[in-house]
PDB file of C-alpha atoms in Angstrom:
ATOM      1  CA  UNK N   1       0.081  -0.209  -0.179  1.00  0.00           C
ATOM      2  CA  UNK N   2       0.533   3.904  -0.293  1.00  0.00           C
ATOM      3  CA  UNK N   3       0.502   4.236   3.692  1.00  0.00           C
ATOM      4  CA  UNK N   4       1.359   8.439   3.314  1.00  0.00           C
ATOM      5  CA  UNK N   5       0.247   9.561  -0.352  1.00  0.00           C
ATOM      6  CA  UNK N   6      -3.264  10.920  -0.367  1.00  0.00           C
ATOM      7  CA  UNK N   7      -5.082  11.327  -4.091  1.00  0.00           C
ATOM      8  CA  UNK N   8      -2.782  14.003  -5.243  1.00  0.00           C
ATOM      9  CA  UNK N   9      -5.902  16.992  -6.508  1.00  0.00           C
ATOM     10  CA  UNK N  10      -7.032  16.754  -2.282  1.00  0.00           C
ATOM     11  CA  UNK N  11      -3.429  18.179  -1.693  1.00  0.00           C
ATOM     12  CA  UNK N  12      -2.235  22.452  -1.824  1.00  0.00           C
ATOM     13  CA  UNK N  13      -0.113  23.108  -4.237  1.00  0.00           C
ATOM     14  CA  UNK N  14       2.795  23.771  -1.929  1.00  0.00           C
ATOM     15  CA  UNK N  15       1.787  20.292   0.226  1.00  0.00           C
ATOM     16  CA  UNK N  16       1.632  18.609  -3.272  1.00  0.00           C
ATOM     17  CA  UNK N  17       5.192  19.992  -4.475  1.00  0.00           C
ATOM     18  CA  UNK N  18       6.671  18.761  -0.315  1.00  0.00           C
ATOM     19  CA  UNK N  19       5.278  15.337  -1.332  1.00  0.00           C
ATOM     20  CA  UNK N  20       6.979  15.212  -4.802  1.00  0.00           C
ATOM     21  CA  UNK N  21       9.578  15.596  -3.603  1.00  0.00           C
ATOM     22  CA  UNK N  22      10.095  13.488  -0.975  1.00  0.00           C
ATOM     23  CA  UNK N  23       9.670  10.705  -3.158  1.00  0.00           C
ATOM     24  CA  UNK N  24      11.651  11.941  -5.275  1.00  0.00           C
ATOM     25  CA  UNK N  25      14.537  11.743  -3.180  1.00  0.00           C
ATOM     26  CA  UNK N  26      13.304   7.483  -2.172  1.00  0.00           C
ATOM     27  CA  UNK N  27      13.212   7.145  -5.965  1.00  0.00           C
ATOM     28  CA  UNK N  28      16.922   7.962  -6.326  1.00  0.00           C
ATOM     29  CA  UNK N  29      18.242   6.867  -3.332  1.00  0.00           C
ATOM     30  CA  UNK N  30      21.135   4.498  -3.675  1.00  0.00           C
ATOM     31  CA  UNK N  31      20.167   4.499  -7.705  1.00  0.00           C
ATOM     32  CA  UNK N  32      22.372   5.608 -10.735  1.00  0.00           C
ATOM     33  CA  UNK N  33      19.519   7.945 -11.874  1.00  0.00           C
ATOM     34  CA  UNK N  34      21.686   8.120 -15.369  1.00  0.00           C
ATOM     35  CA  UNK N  35      20.949   4.595 -15.938  1.00  0.00           C
ATOM     36  CA  UNK N  36      17.236   6.410 -16.881  1.00  0.00           C
ATOM     37  CA  UNK N  37      17.516  10.109 -17.511  1.00  0.00           C
ATOM     38  CA  UNK N  38      20.125   9.713 -20.098  1.00  0.00           C
ATOM     39  CA  UNK N  39      23.754  11.046 -20.250  1.00  0.00           C
ATOM     40  CA  UNK N  40      22.664  14.572 -18.320  1.00  0.00           C
ATOM     41  CA  UNK N  41      25.635  17.502 -18.516  1.00  0.00           C
ATOM     42  CA  UNK N  42      28.355  15.181 -19.820  1.00  0.00           C
ATOM     43  CA  UNK N  43      31.687  16.795 -18.187  1.00  0.00           C
ATOM     44  CA  UNK N  44      33.602  18.451 -20.242  1.00  0.00           C
ATOM     45  CA  UNK N  45      37.507  19.922 -18.475  1.00  0.00           C
ATOM     46  CA  UNK N  46      37.870  22.253 -15.807  1.00  0.00           C
ATOM     47  CA  UNK N  47      39.538  25.650 -15.945  1.00  0.00           C
ATOM     48  CA  UNK N  48      40.489  28.429 -13.618  1.00  0.00           C
ATOM     49  CA  UNK N  49      37.709  30.115 -11.641  1.00  0.00           C
ATOM     50  CA  UNK N  50      36.641  33.503 -13.080  1.00  0.00           C
ATOM     51  CA  UNK N  51      33.731  35.847 -10.700  1.00  0.00           C
ATOM     52  CA  UNK N  52      30.618  35.361 -11.039  1.00  0.00           C
ATOM     53  CA  UNK N  53      31.036  31.614 -11.593  1.00  0.00           C
ATOM     54  CA  UNK N  54      28.734  29.420  -8.940  1.00  0.00           C
ATOM     55  CA  UNK N  55      30.263  27.586  -6.305  1.00  0.00           C
ATOM     56  CA  UNK N  56      28.382  24.474  -6.980  1.00  0.00           C
ATOM     57  CA  UNK N  57      30.569  24.012 -10.713  1.00  0.00           C
ATOM     58  CA  UNK N  58      33.999  23.844  -8.602  1.00  0.00           C
ATOM     59  CA  UNK N  59      36.698  21.260  -9.270  1.00  0.00           C
ATOM     60  CA  UNK N  60      37.153  20.421  -5.472  1.00  0.00           C
ATOM     61  CA  UNK N  61      39.647  17.941  -6.557  1.00  0.00           C
ATOM     62  CA  UNK N  62      42.087  19.815  -8.894  1.00  0.00           C
ATOM     63  CA  UNK N  63      42.120  23.071  -6.873  1.00  0.00           C
ATOM     64  CA  UNK N  64      43.458  21.239  -3.867  1.00  0.00           C
ATOM     65  CA  UNK N  65      45.882  19.796  -6.222  1.00  0.00           C
ATOM     66  CA  UNK N  66      47.382  22.812  -8.004  1.00  0.00           C
ATOM     67  CA  UNK N  67      46.656  25.629  -4.305  1.00  0.00           C
ATOM     68  CA  UNK N  68      44.595  27.425  -7.232  1.00  0.00           C
ATOM     69  CA  UNK N  69      40.298  27.158  -7.785  1.00  0.00           C
ATOM     70  CA  UNK N  70      38.937  25.526 -10.934  1.00  0.00           C
ATOM     71  CA  UNK N  71      35.630  24.893 -11.744  1.00  0.00           C
ATOM     72  CA  UNK N  72      34.045  22.640 -14.096  1.00  0.00           C
ATOM     73  CA  UNK N  73      32.863  22.860 -17.386  1.00  0.00           C
ATOM     74  CA  UNK N  74      30.569  19.940 -18.933  1.00  0.00           C
ATOM     75  CA  UNK N  75      28.692  19.612 -21.821  1.00  0.00           C
ATOM     76  CA  UNK N  76      25.869  20.884 -22.591  1.00  0.00           C
ATOM     77  CA  UNK N  77      24.937  19.438 -25.756  1.00  0.00           C
ATOM     78  CA  UNK N  78      24.689  15.103 -24.333  1.00  0.00           C
ATOM     79  CA  UNK N  79      21.255  16.680 -22.680  1.00  0.00           C
ATOM     80  CA  UNK N  80      18.650  14.134 -23.229  1.00  0.00           C
ATOM     81  CA  UNK N  81      15.304  15.208 -23.165  1.00  0.00           C
ATOM     82  CA  UNK N  82      12.157  13.240 -21.586  1.00  0.00           C
ATOM     83  CA  UNK N  83       8.890  12.359 -22.294  1.00  0.00           C
ATOM     84  CA  UNK N  84       6.307  11.410 -19.405  1.00  0.00           C
ATOM     85  CA  UNK N  85       3.253  10.527 -20.886  1.00  0.00           C
ATOM     86  CA  UNK N  86       0.657   9.939 -18.254  1.00  0.00           C
ATOM     87  CA  UNK N  87      -2.869   8.105 -19.257  1.00  0.00           C
ATOM     88  CA  UNK N  88      -5.374  10.984 -17.699  1.00  0.00           C
ATOM     89  CA  UNK N  89      -8.552   9.152 -19.617  1.00  0.00           C
ATOM     90  CA  UNK N  90     -11.474   7.884 -18.065  1.00  0.00           C
ATOM     91  CA  UNK N  91     -10.080   4.126 -16.547  1.00  0.00           C
ATOM     92  CA  UNK N  92      -7.382   5.273 -15.052  1.00  0.00           C
ATOM     93  CA  UNK N  93      -9.954   6.809 -12.167  1.00  0.00           C
ATOM     94  CA  UNK N  94     -12.059   4.620 -11.651  1.00  0.00           C
ATOM     95  CA  UNK N  95     -10.679   1.596  -8.898  1.00  0.00           C
ATOM     96  CA  UNK N  96     -11.449  -0.622  -6.279  1.00  0.00           C
ATOM     97  CA  UNK N  97      -8.119   1.177  -3.777  1.00  0.00           C
ATOM     98  CA  UNK N  98      -8.375   4.190  -2.647  1.00  0.00           C
ATOM     99  CA  UNK N  99      -5.576   5.125  -4.684  1.00  0.00           C
ATOM    100  CA  UNK N 100      -6.338   5.019  -8.407  1.00  0.00           C
ATOM    101  CA  UNK N 101      -4.769   4.732 -11.081  1.00  0.00           C
ATOM    102  CA  UNK N 102      -5.016   7.674 -12.331  1.00  0.00           C
ATOM    103  CA  UNK N 103      -3.264   8.767  -8.440  1.00  0.00           C
ATOM    104  CA  UNK N 104      -0.345   6.294  -8.778  1.00  0.00           C
ATOM    105  CA  UNK N 105       0.432   8.033 -12.192  1.00  0.00           C
ATOM    106  CA  UNK N 106       0.257  11.401 -11.207  1.00  0.00           C
ATOM    107  CA  UNK N 107       3.179  10.750  -7.861  1.00  0.00           C
ATOM    108  CA  UNK N 108       4.861   8.618 -10.155  1.00  0.00           C
ATOM    109  CA  UNK N 109       5.502  10.644 -12.984  1.00  0.00           C
ATOM    110  CA  UNK N 110       5.954  13.600 -10.846  1.00  0.00           C
ATOM    111  CA  UNK N 111       8.645  12.225  -9.061  1.00  0.00           C
ATOM    112  CA  UNK N 112      10.330  10.291 -12.360  1.00  0.00           C
ATOM    113  CA  UNK N 113      10.364  14.280 -13.615  1.00  0.00           C
ATOM    114  CA  UNK N 114      12.053  15.845 -10.551  1.00  0.00           C
ATOM    115  CA  UNK N 115      14.680  13.106 -10.494  1.00  0.00           C
ATOM    116  CA  UNK N 116      15.591  13.792 -14.275  1.00  0.00           C
ATOM    117  CA  UNK N 117      15.574  17.440 -13.078  1.00  0.00           C
ATOM    118  CA  UNK N 118      18.192  17.633 -11.071  1.00  0.00           C
ATOM    119  CA  UNK N 119      19.788  15.191 -13.366  1.00  0.00           C
ATOM    120  CA  UNK N 120      20.070  18.219 -15.446  1.00  0.00           C
ATOM    121  CA  UNK N 121      17.578  16.355 -18.124  1.00  0.00           C
ATOM    122  CA  UNK N 122      14.433  18.456 -19.481  1.00  0.00           C
ATOM    123  CA  UNK N 123      11.017  16.760 -18.985  1.00  0.00           C
ATOM    124  CA  UNK N 124       7.960  16.863 -20.306  1.00  0.00           C
ATOM    125  CA  UNK N 125       4.676  15.671 -19.033  1.00  0.00           C
ATOM    126  CA  UNK N 126       1.752  15.519 -21.569  1.00  0.00           C
ATOM    127  CA  UNK N 127      -1.842  14.028 -20.868  1.00  0.00           C
ATOM    128  CA  UNK N 128      -2.681  10.709 -22.340  1.00  0.00           C
ATOM    129  CA  UNK N 129      -6.048  12.202 -22.514  1.00  0.00           C
ATOM    130  CA  UNK N 130      -8.165  14.711 -23.902  1.00  0.00           C
ATOM    131  CA  UNK N 131      -6.226  17.299 -21.725  1.00  0.00           C
ATOM    132  CA  UNK N 132      -3.747  18.987 -23.765  1.00  0.00           C
ATOM    133  CA  UNK N 133      -0.458  20.436 -21.446  1.00  0.00           C
ATOM    134  CA  UNK N 134       3.214  21.164 -22.554  1.00  0.00           C
ATOM    135  CA  UNK N 135       5.187  19.802 -24.883  1.00  0.00           C
ATOM    136  CA  UNK N 136       8.008  20.731 -24.680  1.00  0.00           C
ATOM    137  CA  UNK N 137      10.618  19.033 -22.578  1.00  0.00           C
ATOM    138  CA  UNK N 138      12.567  21.914 -19.911  1.00  0.00           C
ATOM    139  CA  UNK N 139      14.381  22.512 -17.720  1.00  0.00           C
ATOM    140  CA  UNK N 140      12.103  24.786 -15.310  1.00  0.00           C
ATOM    141  CA  UNK N 141      10.670  22.737 -11.591  1.00  0.00           C
ATOM    142  CA  UNK N 142       7.501  25.746 -12.691  1.00  0.00           C
ATOM    143  CA  UNK N 143       7.250  23.934 -16.025  1.00  0.00           C
ATOM    144  CA  UNK N 144       7.211  21.151 -14.776  1.00  0.00           C
ATOM    145  CA  UNK N 145       4.412  21.775 -11.746  1.00  0.00           C
ATOM    146  CA  UNK N 146       2.284  23.920 -14.437  1.00  0.00           C
ATOM    147  CA  UNK N 147       2.366  20.583 -16.213  1.00  0.00           C
ATOM    148  CA  UNK N 148       1.495  17.981 -13.617  1.00  0.00           C
ATOM    149  CA  UNK N 149      -0.863  20.340 -11.724  1.00  0.00           C
ATOM    150  CA  UNK N 150      -4.514  20.721 -14.757  1.00  0.00           C
ATOM    151  CA  UNK N 151      -3.880  17.079 -14.393  1.00  0.00           C
ATOM    152  CA  UNK N 152      -4.279  15.757 -10.717  1.00  0.00           C
ATOM    153  CA  UNK N 153      -8.082  15.526 -11.414  1.00  0.00           C
ATOM    154  CA  UNK N 154      -9.198  12.793 -12.773  1.00  0.00           C
ATOM    155  CA  UNK N 155     -12.320  12.637 -15.371  1.00  0.00           C
ATOM    156  CA  UNK N 156     -14.135  10.127 -15.157  1.00  0.00           C
ATOM    157  CA  UNK N 157     -15.721  11.313 -18.797  1.00  0.00           C
ATOM    158  CA  UNK N 158     -12.566  11.270 -21.050  1.00  0.00           C
ATOM    159  CA  UNK N 159     -11.634  10.123 -23.953  1.00  0.00           C
ATOM    160  CA  UNK N 160      -8.115   8.198 -23.762  1.00  0.00           C
ATOM    161  CA  UNK N 161      -5.180   9.764 -26.894  1.00  0.00           C
ATOM    162  CA  UNK N 162      -2.758   7.937 -25.807  1.00  0.00           C
ATOM    163  CA  UNK N 163      -1.481   6.254 -29.505  1.00  0.00           C
ATOM    164  CA  UNK N 164      -1.987   9.316 -30.661  1.00  0.00           C
ATOM    165  CA  UNK N 165       0.009  11.224 -28.423  1.00  0.00           C
ATOM    166  CA  UNK N 166       2.881   8.731 -28.816  1.00  0.00           C
ATOM    167  CA  UNK N 167       3.067   9.330 -32.416  1.00  0.00           C
ATOM    168  CA  UNK N 168       3.471  12.923 -31.482  1.00  0.00           C
ATOM    169  CA  UNK N 169       6.043  12.659 -29.664  1.00  0.00           C
ATOM    170  CA  UNK N 170       8.376  10.286 -32.113  1.00  0.00           C
ATOM    171  CA  UNK N 171       7.289  13.094 -35.123  1.00  0.00           C
ATOM    172  CA  UNK N 172       8.381  16.547 -33.066  1.00  0.00           C
ATOM    173  CA  UNK N 173      11.317  14.667 -31.066  1.00  0.00           C
ATOM    174  CA  UNK N 174      14.053  15.486 -33.074  1.00  0.00           C
ATOM    175  CA  UNK N 175      16.927  13.632 -31.133  1.00  0.00           C
ATOM    176  CA  UNK N 176      16.210  10.339 -29.568  1.00  0.00           C
ATOM    177  CA  UNK N 177      14.492  10.656 -25.920  1.00  0.00           C
ATOM    178  CA  UNK N 178      13.351   8.859 -23.334  1.00  0.00           C
ATOM    179  CA  UNK N 179       9.315   7.663 -23.824  1.00  0.00           C
ATOM    180  CA  UNK N 180       7.868   6.882 -19.996  1.00  0.00           C
ATOM    181  CA  UNK N 181       4.385   5.836 -20.991  1.00  0.00           C
ATOM    182  CA  UNK N 182       2.275   6.129 -17.229  1.00  0.00           C
ATOM    183  CA  UNK N 183      -0.897   3.679 -18.604  1.00  0.00           C
ATOM    184  CA  UNK N 184      -3.219   0.674 -18.025  1.00  0.00           C
ATOM    185  CA  UNK N 185      -3.240  -0.011 -21.521  1.00  0.00           C
ATOM    186  CA  UNK N 186      -6.466   0.464 -22.310  1.00  0.00           C
ATOM    187  CA  UNK N 187      -6.098   2.045 -25.582  1.00  0.00           C
ATOM    188  CA  UNK N 188      -5.330  -1.368 -27.991  1.00  0.00           C
ATOM    189  CA  UNK N 189      -3.735   1.361 -30.412  1.00  0.00           C
ATOM    190  CA  UNK N 190      -1.006   2.070 -27.907  1.00  0.00           C
ATOM    191  CA  UNK N 191       1.118  -0.711 -28.427  1.00  0.00           C
ATOM    192  CA  UNK N 192       1.422  -0.451 -31.452  1.00  0.00           C
ATOM    193  CA  UNK N 193       2.237   3.252 -30.804  1.00  0.00           C
ATOM    194  CA  UNK N 194       5.098   1.609 -28.376  1.00  0.00           C
ATOM    195  CA  UNK N 195       6.405  -0.004 -30.651  1.00  0.00           C
ATOM    196  CA  UNK N 196       6.954   2.687 -33.179  1.00  0.00           C
ATOM    197  CA  UNK N 197       8.299   4.560 -30.658  1.00  0.00           C
ATOM    198  CA  UNK N 198      11.023   1.698 -29.778  1.00  0.00           C
ATOM    199  CA  UNK N 199      12.925   2.351 -32.941  1.00  0.00           C
ATOM    200  CA  UNK N 200      13.698   5.925 -32.392  1.00  0.00           C
ATOM    201  CA  UNK N 201      13.439   6.648 -28.188  1.00  0.00           C
ATOM    202  CA  UNK N 202      14.049   4.406 -25.225  1.00  0.00           C
ATOM    203  CA  UNK N 203      10.941   3.406 -24.451  1.00  0.00           C
ATOM    204  CA  UNK N 204       9.652   2.712 -20.921  1.00  0.00           C
ATOM    205  CA  UNK N 205       5.838   0.978 -20.048  1.00  0.00           C
ATOM    206  CA  UNK N 206       4.860   1.337 -17.063  1.00  0.00           C
ATOM    207  CA  UNK N 207       1.677  -0.797 -16.908  1.00  0.00           C
ATOM    208  CA  UNK N 208      -0.683   0.426 -13.714  1.00  0.00           C
ATOM    209  CA  UNK N 209      -3.421  -1.977 -12.209  1.00  0.00           C
ATOM    210  CA  UNK N 210      -6.408  -2.051 -10.133  1.00  0.00           C
ATOM    211  CA  UNK N 211      -6.571  -5.371  -7.765  1.00  0.00           C
ATOM    212  CA  UNK N 212      -9.967  -6.442  -9.962  1.00  0.00           C
ATOM    213  CA  UNK N 213      -7.919  -6.467 -12.958  1.00  0.00           C
ATOM    214  CA  UNK N 214      -6.086  -9.374 -11.241  1.00  0.00           C
ATOM    215  CA  UNK N 215      -8.330 -11.484 -10.028  1.00  0.00           C
ATOM    216  CA  UNK N 216      -8.161 -10.121  -6.543  1.00  0.00           C
ATOM    217  CA  UNK N 217     -11.329  -8.858  -5.695  1.00  0.00           C
ATOM    218  CA  UNK N 218     -12.927 -10.538  -2.355  1.00  0.00           C
ATOM    219  CA  UNK N 219     -16.331 -10.895  -4.646  1.00  0.00           C
ATOM    220  CA  UNK N 220     -17.697 -13.758  -6.623  1.00  0.00           C
ATOM    221  CA  UNK N 221     -19.472 -13.603 -10.311  1.00  0.00           C
ATOM    222  CA  UNK N 222     -19.859  -9.259 -11.040  1.00  0.00           C
ATOM    223  CA  UNK N 223     -21.046  -7.731 -14.119  1.00  0.00           C
ATOM    224  CA  UNK N 224     -18.995  -4.324 -14.900  1.00  0.00           C
ATOM    225  CA  UNK N 225     -18.319  -1.409 -17.603  1.00  0.00           C
ATOM    226  CA  UNK N 226     -15.572  -0.568 -18.970  1.00  0.00           C
ATOM    227  CA  UNK N 227     -14.878   3.078 -18.064  1.00  0.00           C
ATOM    228  CA  UNK N 228     -14.178   4.983 -21.848  1.00  0.00           C
ATOM    229  CA  UNK N 229     -16.070   2.448 -24.054  1.00  0.00           C
ATOM    230  CA  UNK N 230     -18.870   1.466 -22.020  1.00  0.00           C
ATOM    231  CA  UNK N 231     -18.542  -2.418 -22.182  1.00  0.00           C
ATOM    232  CA  UNK N 232     -20.484  -4.738 -20.558  1.00  0.00           C
ATOM    233  CA  UNK N 233     -18.462  -7.474 -19.240  1.00  0.00           C
ATOM    234  CA  UNK N 234     -19.323 -10.620 -16.410  1.00  0.00           C
ATOM    235  CA  UNK N 235     -16.281 -10.765 -14.864  1.00  0.00           C
ATOM    236  CA  UNK N 236     -15.377 -12.884 -10.644  1.00  0.00           C
ATOM    237  CA  UNK N 237     -13.187 -11.819  -8.303  1.00  0.00           C
ATOM    238  CA  UNK N 238     -11.180 -14.484  -9.050  1.00  0.00           C
ATOM    239  CA  UNK N 239      -9.916 -13.921 -12.217  1.00  0.00           C
ATOM    240  CA  UNK N 240      -7.677 -11.918 -13.785  1.00  0.00           C
ATOM    241  CA  UNK N 241      -8.515  -9.651 -16.937  1.00  0.00           C
ATOM    242  CA  UNK N 242      -6.863 -12.032 -19.668  1.00  0.00           C
ATOM    243  CA  UNK N 243      -3.938 -10.878 -21.838  1.00  0.00           C
ATOM    244  CA  UNK N 244      -0.997  -9.374 -19.719  1.00  0.00           C
ATOM    245  CA  UNK N 245       1.748 -11.875 -20.223  1.00  0.00           C
ATOM    246  CA  UNK N 246       1.365 -11.949 -23.685  1.00  0.00           C
ATOM    247  CA  UNK N 247       1.540  -7.699 -23.766  1.00  0.00           C
ATOM    248  CA  UNK N 248       4.495  -7.097 -21.621  1.00  0.00           C
ATOM    249  CA  UNK N 249       6.297 -10.388 -24.041  1.00  0.00           C
ATOM    250  CA  UNK N 250       5.360  -8.390 -27.146  1.00  0.00           C
ATOM    251  CA  UNK N 251       6.643  -5.547 -25.681  1.00  0.00           C
ATOM    252  CA  UNK N 252       9.921  -6.721 -24.376  1.00  0.00           C
ATOM    253  CA  UNK N 253      10.590  -8.341 -28.081  1.00  0.00           C
ATOM    254  CA  UNK N 254       9.903  -5.045 -29.453  1.00  0.00           C
ATOM    255  CA  UNK N 255      12.310  -2.925 -27.026  1.00  0.00           C
ATOM    256  CA  UNK N 256      10.002  -1.579 -25.455  1.00  0.00           C
ATOM    257  CA  UNK N 257      10.992  -1.846 -21.379  1.00  0.00           C
ATOM    258  CA  UNK N 258       7.838  -3.154 -19.369  1.00  0.00           C
ATOM    259  CA  UNK N 259       7.114  -3.003 -16.084  1.00  0.00           C
ATOM    260  CA  UNK N 260       3.629  -3.688 -14.406  1.00  0.00           C
ATOM    261  CA  UNK N 261       3.028  -1.523 -11.230  1.00  0.00           C
ATOM    262  CA  UNK N 262      -0.448  -1.837  -9.104  1.00  0.00           C
ATOM    263  CA  UNK N 263      -2.351   0.961  -6.807  1.00  0.00           C
ATOM    264  CA  UNK N 264      -2.744  -1.706  -3.763  1.00  0.00           C
ATOM    265  CA  UNK N 265       1.862  -2.007  -3.558  1.00  0.00           C
ATOM    266  CA  UNK N 266       4.163   1.014  -2.786  1.00  0.00           C
ATOM    267  CA  UNK N 267       5.525   1.473  -5.911  1.00  0.00           C
ATOM    268  CA  UNK N 268       9.041   2.648  -4.969  1.00  0.00           C
ATOM    269  CA  UNK N 269      11.363   0.143  -3.817  1.00  0.00           C
ATOM    270  CA  UNK N 270      10.011  -2.379  -7.457  1.00  0.00           C
ATOM    271  CA  UNK N 271      10.737   1.412  -9.539  1.00  0.00           C
ATOM    272  CA  UNK N 272      13.756   2.279  -7.908  1.00  0.00           C
ATOM    273  CA  UNK N 273      14.902  -1.862  -8.566  1.00  0.00           C
ATOM    274  CA  UNK N 274      13.337  -1.275 -11.859  1.00  0.00           C
ATOM    275  CA  UNK N 275      15.018   1.586 -13.559  1.00  0.00           C
ATOM    276  CA  UNK N 276      18.635   0.760 -12.423  1.00  0.00           C
ATOM    277  CA  UNK N 277      18.506  -1.831 -13.388  1.00  0.00           C
ATOM    278  CA  UNK N 278      16.726  -2.256 -16.620  1.00  0.00           C
ATOM    279  CA  UNK N 279      19.156  -3.367 -19.512  1.00  0.00           C
ATOM    280  CA  UNK N 280      19.223  -0.207 -22.255  1.00  0.00           C
ATOM    281  CA  UNK N 281      17.521  -1.935 -25.387  1.00  0.00           C
ATOM    282  CA  UNK N 282      15.312   0.710 -26.714  1.00  0.00           C
ATOM    283  CA  UNK N 283      15.618   2.501 -30.039  1.00  0.00           C
ATOM    284  CA  UNK N 284      16.861   5.790 -28.463  1.00  0.00           C
ATOM    285  CA  UNK N 285      20.242   4.361 -27.011  1.00  0.00           C
ATOM    286  CA  UNK N 286      23.455   3.403 -28.589  1.00  0.00           C
TER     287      UNK N 286
END
């Protein structure tokens, strides 16, 4: 479970940002973040200190060795953009646990985005539903908060545009980037769009599931309705929805890194492990 987390739309802006900072600290703790946010700022050389240089750029090792101040210079062209695609469609906002898939997606996107910016990777947060959000990656914290803010509240009548947004990212990103889709993957066209994006970009699919979708409801037979399509279906509380294993294999064969996360379980430890040790197999690597 997520004992410290509440639905993000219940928090004031300052409280939301404070929780995100703590999540980012926990997510990055003990992890080589360069494995999932790209190369960031690459060290180029050290030069003598000049008035106005920031103290955080000091090269203390060379300064101590030579007895006069030196600063580090970095190659800024090595920054890798990160696109966080957050599914905000109707199916994400319904569930059997206090924290819905939509809530979990917002917390994950915010934490990963902040870790990326701290690593000097420009970040864009894009809604995978019908809401328009900022598209250009940015290093500014204010841009991250402004992109997340209109997505914090779930909408139970919002359609999915996940595949469309993936195609748009693929077309607009001039360089190989990291693309992270955070979704329940109910959009039937999303898998093909992820496969296509992986030809150019380093793609990750974070597949969010409610316990009801894995046969973990304390119930017998039930009658349900798909939130986005309105399709009526029958199910059983101990039988999961089909296709999960095939989906993971399909994405892996296409070069998309895949992780399943559940709304009734803590996400920090498995996400940290996944991002630290996943193989670099996407098209954006190399």
